[in-house]
Amino acid sequence: MSDNNVALEYIDLDLNDVEASDGSFETAHPGEYLFEVTAISGGQSNAGKPKMVITYKIIEAITDSDECQAEIEKEVMQSYSLAKDAKSDFPRRRIKALVEALGVELDKRGGFDPNDMIGARMIGEVKIEQYDDTNPITKMTTQKTSQKIIRERAD
């Protein structure tokens, strides 16, 4: 067995209360929405840098269109870089905008408890971007879709 293979034991995930997913990624229709934070987790980016992943539920469509109204109750996710050694302060500025929009208090050091975000609401705009991504191993380029929440502000 190679070093990449690990024998698995019992997997305890409590799958009783979740809906199965076919793995496809559906973006929300571009527009302005009222979001509520429903979950927060940590992780690592593809570059190995720390990140925060927030799951939002769309509570209300601010943009008055049938497409946006149909998105109510949809969950969307957004990743935020937590890298302290970023080449610019853009990631920290994005998190500051998020914290202010959600009404989360900063402590004396300028940090915050991410759990204070759970249940908080903000208005933001869903933006969809297409981009080319090149696999570093195969060198094949494929077009991908990115969904971002931008222009966060208090509700």
Tab-separated table of N, CA and C in Angstrom, residues 56-59 70-76:
chain	number	residue	atom	x	y	z
A	56	TYR	N	-23.877	30.828	3.745
A	56	TYR	CA	-24.954	31.809	3.893
A	56	TYR	C	-26.251	31.205	3.369
A	57	LYS	N	-27.361	31.613	3.953
A	57	LYS	CA	-28.674	31.297	3.393
A	57	LYS	C	-29.242	32.598	2.851
A	58	ILE	N	-29.797	32.540	1.646
A	58	ILE	CA	-30.454	33.713	1.071
A	58	ILE	C	-31.821	33.841	1.737
A	59	ILE	N	-32.021	34.955	2.433
A	59	ILE	CA	-33.252	35.202	3.181
A	59	ILE	C	-34.257	35.985	2.345
A	70	ALA	N	-36.479	33.439	-6.949
A	70	ALA	CA	-36.423	31.975	-6.908
A	70	ALA	C	-35.245	31.455	-6.079
A	71	GLU	N	-34.300	32.311	-5.748
A	71	GLU	CA	-33.109	31.899	-4.992
A	71	GLU	C	-33.316	31.904	-3.476
A	72	ILE	N	-34.452	32.431	-3.000
A	72	ILE	CA	-34.705	32.498	-1.557
A	72	ILE	C	-34.621	31.089	-0.965
A	73	GLU	N	-33.926	30.966	0.165
A	73	GLU	CA	-33.647	29.723	0.894
A	73	GLU	C	-32.435	28.963	0.344
A	74	LYS	N	-31.878	29.371	-0.788
A	74	LYS	CA	-30.691	28.708	-1.324
A	74	LYS	C	-29.499	29.012	-0.428
A	75	GLU	N	-28.606	28.031	-0.275
A	75	GLU	CA	-27.369	28.242	0.471
A	75	GLU	C	-26.231	28.496	-0.506
A	76	VAL	N	-25.398	29.458	-0.161
A	76	VAL	CA	-24.202	29.763	-0.952
A	76	VAL	C	-23.009	29.806	0.000
